[in-house]
CSV table of C-alpha atoms and ligand atoms in Angstrom, one decimal:
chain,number,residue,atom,x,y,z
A,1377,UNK,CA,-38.0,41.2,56.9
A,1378,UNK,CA,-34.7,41.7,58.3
A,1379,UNK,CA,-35.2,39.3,61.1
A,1380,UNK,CA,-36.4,36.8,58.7
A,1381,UNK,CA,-33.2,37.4,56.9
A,1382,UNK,CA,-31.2,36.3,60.3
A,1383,UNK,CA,-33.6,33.7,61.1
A,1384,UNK,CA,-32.7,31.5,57.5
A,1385,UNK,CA,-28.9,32.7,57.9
A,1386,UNK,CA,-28.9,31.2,62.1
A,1387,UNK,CA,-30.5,27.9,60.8
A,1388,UNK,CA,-28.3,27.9,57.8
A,1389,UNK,CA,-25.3,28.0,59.6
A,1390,UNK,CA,-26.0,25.7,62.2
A,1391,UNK,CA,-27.0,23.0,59.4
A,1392,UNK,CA,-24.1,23.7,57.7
A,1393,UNK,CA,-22.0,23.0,60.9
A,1394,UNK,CA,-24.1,19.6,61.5
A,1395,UNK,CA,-22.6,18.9,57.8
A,1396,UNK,CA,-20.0,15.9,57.6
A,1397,UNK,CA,-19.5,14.9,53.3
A,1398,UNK,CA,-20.3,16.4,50.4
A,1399,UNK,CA,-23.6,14.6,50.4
A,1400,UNK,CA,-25.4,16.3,53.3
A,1401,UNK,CA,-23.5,20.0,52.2
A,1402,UNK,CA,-25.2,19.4,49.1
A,1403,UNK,CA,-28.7,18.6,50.6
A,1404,UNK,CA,-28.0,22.4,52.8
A,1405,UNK,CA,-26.8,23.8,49.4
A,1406,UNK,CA,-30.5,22.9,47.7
A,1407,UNK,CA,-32.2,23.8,50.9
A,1408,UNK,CA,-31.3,27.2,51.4
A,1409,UNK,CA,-29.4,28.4,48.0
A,1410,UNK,CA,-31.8,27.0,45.3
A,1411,UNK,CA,-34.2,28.1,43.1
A,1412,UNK,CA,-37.4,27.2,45.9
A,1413,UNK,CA,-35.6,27.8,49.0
A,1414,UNK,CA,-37.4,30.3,51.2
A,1415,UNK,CA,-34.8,32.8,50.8
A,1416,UNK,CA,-35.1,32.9,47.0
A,1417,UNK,CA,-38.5,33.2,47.5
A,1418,UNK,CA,-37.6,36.6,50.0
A,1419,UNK,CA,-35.9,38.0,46.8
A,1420,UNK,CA,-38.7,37.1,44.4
A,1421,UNK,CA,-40.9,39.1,47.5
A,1422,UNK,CA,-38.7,42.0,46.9
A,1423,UNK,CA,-41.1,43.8,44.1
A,1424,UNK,CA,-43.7,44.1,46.9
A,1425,UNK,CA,-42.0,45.8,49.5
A,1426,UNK,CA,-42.4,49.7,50.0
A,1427,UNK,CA,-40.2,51.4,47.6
A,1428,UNK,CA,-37.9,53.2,50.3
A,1429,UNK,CA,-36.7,49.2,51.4
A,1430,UNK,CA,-36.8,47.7,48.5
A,1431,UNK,CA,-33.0,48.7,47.9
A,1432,UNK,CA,-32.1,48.4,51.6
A,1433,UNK,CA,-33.2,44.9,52.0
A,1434,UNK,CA,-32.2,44.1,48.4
A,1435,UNK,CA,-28.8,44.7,49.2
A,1436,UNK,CA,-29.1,43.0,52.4
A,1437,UNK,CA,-30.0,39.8,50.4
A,1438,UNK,CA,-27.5,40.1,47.9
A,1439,UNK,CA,-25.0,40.2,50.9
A,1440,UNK,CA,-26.3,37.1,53.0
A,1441,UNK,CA,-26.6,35.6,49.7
A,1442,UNK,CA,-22.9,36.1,48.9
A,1443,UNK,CA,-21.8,35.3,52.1
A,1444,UNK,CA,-24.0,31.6,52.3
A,1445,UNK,CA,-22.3,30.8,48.8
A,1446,UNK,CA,-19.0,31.7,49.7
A,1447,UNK,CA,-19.3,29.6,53.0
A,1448,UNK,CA,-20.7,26.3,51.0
A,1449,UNK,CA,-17.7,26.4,48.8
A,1450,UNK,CA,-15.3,27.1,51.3
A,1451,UNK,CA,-16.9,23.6,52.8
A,1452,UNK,CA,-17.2,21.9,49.8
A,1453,UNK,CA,-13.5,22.7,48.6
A,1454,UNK,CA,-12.9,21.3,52.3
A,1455,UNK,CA,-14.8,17.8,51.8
A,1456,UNK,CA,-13.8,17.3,48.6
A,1457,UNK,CA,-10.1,17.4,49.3
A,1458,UNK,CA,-11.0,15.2,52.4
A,1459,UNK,CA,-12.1,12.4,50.1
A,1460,UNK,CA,-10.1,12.7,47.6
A,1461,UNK,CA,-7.5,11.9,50.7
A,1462,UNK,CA,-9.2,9.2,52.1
A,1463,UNK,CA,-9.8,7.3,48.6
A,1464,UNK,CA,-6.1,7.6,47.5
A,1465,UNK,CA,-5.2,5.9,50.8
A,1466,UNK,CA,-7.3,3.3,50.2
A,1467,UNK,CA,-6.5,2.9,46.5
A,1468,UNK,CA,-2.6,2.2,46.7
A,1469,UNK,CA,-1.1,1.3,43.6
A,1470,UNK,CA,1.3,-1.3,43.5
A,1471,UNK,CA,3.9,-0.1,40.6
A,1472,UNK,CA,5.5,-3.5,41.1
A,1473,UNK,CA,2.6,-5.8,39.9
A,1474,UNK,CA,3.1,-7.3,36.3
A,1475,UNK,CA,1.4,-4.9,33.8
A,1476,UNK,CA,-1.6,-6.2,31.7
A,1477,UNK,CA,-0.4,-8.3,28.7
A,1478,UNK,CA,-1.3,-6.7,25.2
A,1479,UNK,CA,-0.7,-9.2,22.2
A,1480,UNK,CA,0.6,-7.4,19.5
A,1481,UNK,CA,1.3,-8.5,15.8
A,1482,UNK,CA,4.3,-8.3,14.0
A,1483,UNK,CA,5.9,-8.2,10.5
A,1484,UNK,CA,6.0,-12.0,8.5
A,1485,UNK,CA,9.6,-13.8,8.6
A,1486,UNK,CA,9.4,-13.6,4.6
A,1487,UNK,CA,8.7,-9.6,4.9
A,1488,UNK,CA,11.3,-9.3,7.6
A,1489,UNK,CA,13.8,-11.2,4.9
A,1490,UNK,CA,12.9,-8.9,2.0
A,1491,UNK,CA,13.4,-5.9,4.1
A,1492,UNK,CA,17.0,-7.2,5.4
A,1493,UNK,CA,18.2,-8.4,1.8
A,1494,UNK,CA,16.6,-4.8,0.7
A,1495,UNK,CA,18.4,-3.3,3.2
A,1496,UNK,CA,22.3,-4.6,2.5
A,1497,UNK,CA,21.2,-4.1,-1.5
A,1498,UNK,CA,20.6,-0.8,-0.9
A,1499,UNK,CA,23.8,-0.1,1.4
A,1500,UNK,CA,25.8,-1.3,-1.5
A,1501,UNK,CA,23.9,0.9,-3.5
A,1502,UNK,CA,20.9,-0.4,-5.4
A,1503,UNK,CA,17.3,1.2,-5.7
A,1504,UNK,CA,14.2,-0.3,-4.7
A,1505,UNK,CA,12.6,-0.7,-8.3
A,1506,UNK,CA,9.3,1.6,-8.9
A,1507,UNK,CA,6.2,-1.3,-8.2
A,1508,UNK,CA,4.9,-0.5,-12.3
A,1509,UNK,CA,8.2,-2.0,-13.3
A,1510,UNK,CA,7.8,-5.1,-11.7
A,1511,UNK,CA,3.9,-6.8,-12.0
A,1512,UNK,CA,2.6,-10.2,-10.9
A,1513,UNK,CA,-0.3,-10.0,-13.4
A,1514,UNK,CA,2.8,-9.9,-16.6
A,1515,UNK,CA,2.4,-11.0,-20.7
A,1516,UNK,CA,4.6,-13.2,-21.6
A,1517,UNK,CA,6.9,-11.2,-23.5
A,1518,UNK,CA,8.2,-9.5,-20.4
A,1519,UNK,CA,8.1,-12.6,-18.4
A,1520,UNK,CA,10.2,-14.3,-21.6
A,1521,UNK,CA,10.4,-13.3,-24.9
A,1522,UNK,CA,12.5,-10.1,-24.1
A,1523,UNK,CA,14.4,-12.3,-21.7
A,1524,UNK,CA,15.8,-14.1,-24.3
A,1525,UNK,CA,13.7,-17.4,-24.3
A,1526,UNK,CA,13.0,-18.3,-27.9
A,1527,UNK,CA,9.5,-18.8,-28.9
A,1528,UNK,CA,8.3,-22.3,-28.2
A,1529,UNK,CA,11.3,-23.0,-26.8
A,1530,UNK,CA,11.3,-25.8,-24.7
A,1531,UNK,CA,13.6,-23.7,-22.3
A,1532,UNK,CA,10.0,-21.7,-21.1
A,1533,UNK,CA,9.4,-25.7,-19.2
A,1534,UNK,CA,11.7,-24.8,-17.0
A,1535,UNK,CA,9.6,-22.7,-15.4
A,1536,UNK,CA,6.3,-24.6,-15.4
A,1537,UNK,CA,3.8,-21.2,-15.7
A,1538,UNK,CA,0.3,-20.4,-14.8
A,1539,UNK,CA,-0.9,-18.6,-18.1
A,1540,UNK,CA,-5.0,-17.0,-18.2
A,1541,UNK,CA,-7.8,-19.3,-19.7
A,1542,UNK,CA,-9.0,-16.5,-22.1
A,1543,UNK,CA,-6.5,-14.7,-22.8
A,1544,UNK,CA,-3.3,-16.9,-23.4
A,1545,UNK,CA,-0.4,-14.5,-23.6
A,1546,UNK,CA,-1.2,-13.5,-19.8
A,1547,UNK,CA,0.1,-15.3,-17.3
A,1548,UNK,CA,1.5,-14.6,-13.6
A,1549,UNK,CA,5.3,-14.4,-13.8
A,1550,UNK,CA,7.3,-17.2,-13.2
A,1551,UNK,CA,10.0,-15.0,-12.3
A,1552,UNK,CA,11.0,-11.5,-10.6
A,1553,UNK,CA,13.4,-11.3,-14.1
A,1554,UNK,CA,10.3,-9.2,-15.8
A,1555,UNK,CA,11.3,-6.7,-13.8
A,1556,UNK,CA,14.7,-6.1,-15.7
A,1557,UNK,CA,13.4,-6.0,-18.9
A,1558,UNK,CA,10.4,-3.1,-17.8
A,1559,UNK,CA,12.7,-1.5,-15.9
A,1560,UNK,CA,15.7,-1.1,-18.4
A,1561,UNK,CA,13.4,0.0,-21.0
A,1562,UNK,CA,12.0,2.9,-19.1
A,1563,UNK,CA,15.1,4.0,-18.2
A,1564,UNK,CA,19.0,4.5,-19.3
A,1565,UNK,CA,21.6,3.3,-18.0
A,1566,UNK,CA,23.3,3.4,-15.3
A,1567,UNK,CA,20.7,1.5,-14.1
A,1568,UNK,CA,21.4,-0.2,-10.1
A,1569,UNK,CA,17.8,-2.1,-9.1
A,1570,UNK,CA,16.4,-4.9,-6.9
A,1571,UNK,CA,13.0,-6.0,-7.3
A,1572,UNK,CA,11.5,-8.2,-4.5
A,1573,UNK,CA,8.3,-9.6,-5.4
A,1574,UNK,CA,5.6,-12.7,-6.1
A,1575,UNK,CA,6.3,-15.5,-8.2
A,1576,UNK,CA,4.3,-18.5,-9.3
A,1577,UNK,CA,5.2,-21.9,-10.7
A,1578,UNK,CA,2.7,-24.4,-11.7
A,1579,UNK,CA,4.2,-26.7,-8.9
A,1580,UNK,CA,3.7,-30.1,-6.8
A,1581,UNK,CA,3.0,-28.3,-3.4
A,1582,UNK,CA,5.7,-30.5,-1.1
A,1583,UNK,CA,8.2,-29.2,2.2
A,1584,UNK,CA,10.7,-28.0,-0.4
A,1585,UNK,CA,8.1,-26.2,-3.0
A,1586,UNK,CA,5.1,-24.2,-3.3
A,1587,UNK,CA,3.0,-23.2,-6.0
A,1588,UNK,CA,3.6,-19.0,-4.8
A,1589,UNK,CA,7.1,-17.6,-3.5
A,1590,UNK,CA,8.9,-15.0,-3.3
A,1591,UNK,CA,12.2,-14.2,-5.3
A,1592,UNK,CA,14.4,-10.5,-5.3
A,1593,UNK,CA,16.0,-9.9,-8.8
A,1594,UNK,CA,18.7,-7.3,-8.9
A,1595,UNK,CA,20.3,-5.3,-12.0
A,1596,UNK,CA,23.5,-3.2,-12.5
A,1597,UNK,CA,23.8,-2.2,-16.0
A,1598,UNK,CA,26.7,0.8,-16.8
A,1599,UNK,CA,29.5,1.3,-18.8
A,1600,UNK,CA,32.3,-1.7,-18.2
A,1601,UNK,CA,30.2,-3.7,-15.6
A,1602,UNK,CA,32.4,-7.2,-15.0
A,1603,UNK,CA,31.4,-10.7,-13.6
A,1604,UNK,CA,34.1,-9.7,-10.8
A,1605,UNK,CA,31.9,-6.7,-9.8
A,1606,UNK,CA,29.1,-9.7,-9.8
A,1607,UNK,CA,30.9,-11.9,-7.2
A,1608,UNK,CA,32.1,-8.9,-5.1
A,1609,UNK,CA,28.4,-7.8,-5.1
A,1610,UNK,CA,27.2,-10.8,-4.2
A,1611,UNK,CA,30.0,-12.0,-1.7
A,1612,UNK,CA,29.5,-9.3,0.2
A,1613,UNK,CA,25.8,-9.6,0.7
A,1614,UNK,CA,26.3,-13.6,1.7
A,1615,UNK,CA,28.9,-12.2,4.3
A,1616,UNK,CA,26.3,-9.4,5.7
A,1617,UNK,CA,23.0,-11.7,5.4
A,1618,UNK,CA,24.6,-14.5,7.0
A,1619,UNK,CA,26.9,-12.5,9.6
A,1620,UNK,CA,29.8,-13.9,8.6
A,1621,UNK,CA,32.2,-15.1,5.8
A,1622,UNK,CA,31.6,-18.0,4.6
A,1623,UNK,CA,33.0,-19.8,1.6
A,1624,UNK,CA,30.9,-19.6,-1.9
A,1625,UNK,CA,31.1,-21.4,-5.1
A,1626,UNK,CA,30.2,-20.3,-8.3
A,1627,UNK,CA,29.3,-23.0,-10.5
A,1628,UNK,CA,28.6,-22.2,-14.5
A,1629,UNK,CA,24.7,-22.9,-15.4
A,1630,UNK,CA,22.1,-21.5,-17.7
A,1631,UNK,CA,19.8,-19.2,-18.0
A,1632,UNK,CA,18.1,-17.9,-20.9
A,1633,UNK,CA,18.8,-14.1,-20.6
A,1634,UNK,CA,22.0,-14.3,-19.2
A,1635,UNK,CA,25.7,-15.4,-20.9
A,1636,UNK,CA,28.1,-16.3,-18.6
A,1637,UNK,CA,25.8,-17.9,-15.9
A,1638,UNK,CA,26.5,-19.1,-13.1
A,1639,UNK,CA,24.5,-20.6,-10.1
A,1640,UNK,CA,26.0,-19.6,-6.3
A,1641,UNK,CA,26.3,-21.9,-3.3
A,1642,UNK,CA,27.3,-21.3,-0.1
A,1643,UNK,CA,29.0,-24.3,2.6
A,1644,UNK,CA,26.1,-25.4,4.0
A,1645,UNK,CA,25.2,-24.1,7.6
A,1646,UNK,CA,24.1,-26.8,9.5
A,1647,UNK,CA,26.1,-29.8,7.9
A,1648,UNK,CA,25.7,-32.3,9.6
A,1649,UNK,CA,28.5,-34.8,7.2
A,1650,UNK,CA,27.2,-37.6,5.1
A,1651,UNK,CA,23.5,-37.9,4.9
A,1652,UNK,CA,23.1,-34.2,6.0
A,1653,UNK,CA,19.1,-33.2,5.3
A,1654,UNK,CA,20.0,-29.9,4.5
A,1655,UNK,CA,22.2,-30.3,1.7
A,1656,UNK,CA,22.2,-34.3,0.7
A,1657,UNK,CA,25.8,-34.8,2.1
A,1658,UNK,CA,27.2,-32.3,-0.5
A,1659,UNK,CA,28.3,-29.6,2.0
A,1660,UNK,CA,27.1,-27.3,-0.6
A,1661,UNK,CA,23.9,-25.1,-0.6
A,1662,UNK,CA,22.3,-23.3,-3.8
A,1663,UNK,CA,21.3,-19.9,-3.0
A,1664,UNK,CA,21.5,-17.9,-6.1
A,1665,UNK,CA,21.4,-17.2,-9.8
A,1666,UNK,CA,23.1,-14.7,-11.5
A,1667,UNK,CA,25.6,-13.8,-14.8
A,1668,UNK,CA,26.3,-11.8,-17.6
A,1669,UNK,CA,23.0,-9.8,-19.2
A,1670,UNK,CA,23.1,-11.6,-22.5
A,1671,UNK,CA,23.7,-9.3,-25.2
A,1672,UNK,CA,20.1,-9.8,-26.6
A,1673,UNK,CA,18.6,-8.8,-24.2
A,1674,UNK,CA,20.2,-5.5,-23.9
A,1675,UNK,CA,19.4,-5.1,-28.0
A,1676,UNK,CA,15.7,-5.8,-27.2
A,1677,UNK,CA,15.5,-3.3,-24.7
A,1678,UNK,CA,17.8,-0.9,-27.1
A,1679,UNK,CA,20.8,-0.7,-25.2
A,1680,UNK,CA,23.8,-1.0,-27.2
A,1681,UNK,CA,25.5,-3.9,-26.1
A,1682,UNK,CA,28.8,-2.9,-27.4
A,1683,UNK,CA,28.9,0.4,-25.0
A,1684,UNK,CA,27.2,-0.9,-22.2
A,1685,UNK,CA,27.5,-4.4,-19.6
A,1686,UNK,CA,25.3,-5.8,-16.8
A,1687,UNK,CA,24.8,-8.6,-14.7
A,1688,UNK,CA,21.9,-9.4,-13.0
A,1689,UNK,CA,21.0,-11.7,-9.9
A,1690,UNK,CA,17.6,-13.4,-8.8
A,1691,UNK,CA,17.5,-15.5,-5.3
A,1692,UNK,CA,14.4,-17.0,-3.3
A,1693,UNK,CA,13.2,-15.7,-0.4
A,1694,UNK,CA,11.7,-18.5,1.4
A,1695,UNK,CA,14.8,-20.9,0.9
A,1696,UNK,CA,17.3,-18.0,2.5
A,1697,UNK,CA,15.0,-17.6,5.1
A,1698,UNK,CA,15.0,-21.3,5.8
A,1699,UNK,CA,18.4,-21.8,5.0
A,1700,UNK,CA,19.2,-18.6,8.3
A,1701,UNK,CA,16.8,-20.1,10.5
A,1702,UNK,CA,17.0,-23.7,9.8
A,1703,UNK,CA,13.4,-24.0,9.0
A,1704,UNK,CA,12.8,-27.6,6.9
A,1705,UNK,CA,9.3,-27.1,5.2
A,1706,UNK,CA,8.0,-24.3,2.9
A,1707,UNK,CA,4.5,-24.7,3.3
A,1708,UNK,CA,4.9,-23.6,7.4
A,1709,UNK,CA,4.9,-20.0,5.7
A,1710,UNK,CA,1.7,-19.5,4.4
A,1711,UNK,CA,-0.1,-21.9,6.7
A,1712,UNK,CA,-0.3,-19.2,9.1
A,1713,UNK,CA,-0.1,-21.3,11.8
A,1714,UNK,CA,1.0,-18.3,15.1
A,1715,UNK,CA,3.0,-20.4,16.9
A,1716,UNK,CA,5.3,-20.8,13.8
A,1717,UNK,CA,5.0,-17.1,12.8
A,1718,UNK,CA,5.5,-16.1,16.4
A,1719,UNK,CA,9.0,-17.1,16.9
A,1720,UNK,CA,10.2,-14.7,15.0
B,2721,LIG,N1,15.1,-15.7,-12.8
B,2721,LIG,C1,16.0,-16.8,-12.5
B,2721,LIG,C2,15.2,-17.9,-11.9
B,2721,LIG,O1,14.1,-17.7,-11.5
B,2721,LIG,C3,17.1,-16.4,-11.6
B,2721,LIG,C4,18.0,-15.4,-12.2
B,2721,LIG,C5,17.8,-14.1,-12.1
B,2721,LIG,C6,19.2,-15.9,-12.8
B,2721,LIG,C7,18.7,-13.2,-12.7
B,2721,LIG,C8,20.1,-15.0,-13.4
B,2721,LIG,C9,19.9,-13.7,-13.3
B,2721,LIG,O2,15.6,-19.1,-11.9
């Protein structure tokens, strides 16, 4: 038995010299260490031998055994590390080739506008409005009654609105303005708000109009609030959303729910003199509407008038992000078209 022993071990090791990759130590390996090799089959013999052996050459196998595994992973710790060398020469990387281009998307010029205006509004103090206070889907009171515009007055044309086939006091606002009237009469003043959001107007789709856009009202309602806080307010945020001073004009106009009004331009940006596309040759450029919150409406959302002031402020979106990046058609922003929407 013993010399059978030696025998596997001599032709074991000789094999395993011969060995040259982890292929052919592997082929050894099954040969002489698995489950069928001969000398598995000498241990499965074991239970047959004369008692007084059987822990003699039991031991004896257990040692050969330990010693063949130990040398197969000493040789296969070898080979593997040999490899590993020879394929990480091979497979240089070169750290200076152009990476692999990944097209990613990014946020919509009119989002990227909202979220600037947001942000100076809110540097000068105002809230981002809670989304209840300021619906798309609106009745009409919010959207006008409460806002001042007498019933079957022929002041709601001026704002040419989409109202619901069966049920005709629904409509989708005309203006972000519904969101003053929720939001003062859920809450007491002081009250400091913008509300970016949807707007629809029953519109000839053209370059300068479309039937959806976007508008950002804002509200500041406390005791003693002036129309010189209002043109502070608002020069300041042309100055910071344009990046630099420029001259403004207030000109008085009217709205329904406010009393003074007044309508804000500012020079025109690109003038280019008489005949100038951008603002007909006037040098002038509308970009907001604003004033005084008209007594009524504060009594309709029972704030007393005589105690409290506010003005309010509503601009468009799409026109101050064409007026900053000299864009000349509306309609380019909900086409969708990627090479308009990736320039920015
Ligand atoms: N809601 C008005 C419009 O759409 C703009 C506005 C808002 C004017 C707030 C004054 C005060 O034309």
């Amino acid at each position: 038995m013993e010399n059978k022993i030696n025998e596997i071990k001599k032709a074991f090791l000789s094999e395993l010299e011969a060995c040259c990759d982890l292929k052919s130590l592997e082929n050894v390996k099954n040969k002489y260490l698995s489950r069928n090799s001969e000398f598995n089959n000498l241990k499965k013999g074991l239970k047959d031998l004369p008692n007084e052996q059987k822990p003699i050459i039991g031991a004896l196998l257990n040692k050969i055994s330990n010693e063949l595994n130990e040398l197969v992973n000493k040789k296969n710790d070898f080979f593997y590390k040999k490899e590993l060398d020879e394929k990480l020469k091979k497979e240089k990387i070169d750290v200076t080739l152009d990476g692999d281009y990944i097209p990613t998307g990014h946020v919509h010029p009119l989002t990227q506008t909202i979220n600037e205006i947001t942000t100076i509004f809110e540097h000068l103090g105002f809230s981002l409005i809670k989304p209840q206070y300021s619906p798309e889907v609106e009745v009409e009171k919010y959207n006008f009654d409460l806002l001042n515009f007498p019933k079957e007055h022929p002041a709601k044309d001026m704002q040419d609105t989409f109202y619901c086939e069966n049920a005709s006091n629904v409509i989708l606002r005309s203006q972000t303005s519904n969101a003053q009237v929720r939001q003062m009469m859920n809450s007491k003043p002081p009250i400091k708000i913008i509300s970016p959001g949807r707007v629809y107007r029953n519109e000839a789709v053209s370059a300068r109009k479309n039937n959806l856009f976007h508008q950002i009202e804002g509200l500041y309602v406390d005791k003693g609030v002036t129309m010189a806080q209002l043109k502070g307010v608002l020069n300041e945020f042309i100055r910071l959303y344009f990046g630099s001073s420029r001259p403004t004009r207030f000109r008085s106009s009217y709205f329904p729910f406010t009393e003074p009004s007044v309508e804000i331009d500012v020079q025109c940006i690109m003038c280019k003199g008489e005949g100038c596309p951008t603002c007909s040759g006037t040098g002038w450029l509308e970009i907001l509407g604003a004033g005084m919150v008209d007594p009524n409406v504060l009594k309709g959302v029972e704030i007393n008038p005589d105690i409290y002031s506010g003005f309010a402020f509503g601009m468009g979106v799409e026109r101050l992000t064409m007026l900053k990046y000299a864009i000349d058609d509306i309609r380019l922003f909900f086409n969708n078209d990627v090479r308009f929407l990736k320039q920015f």
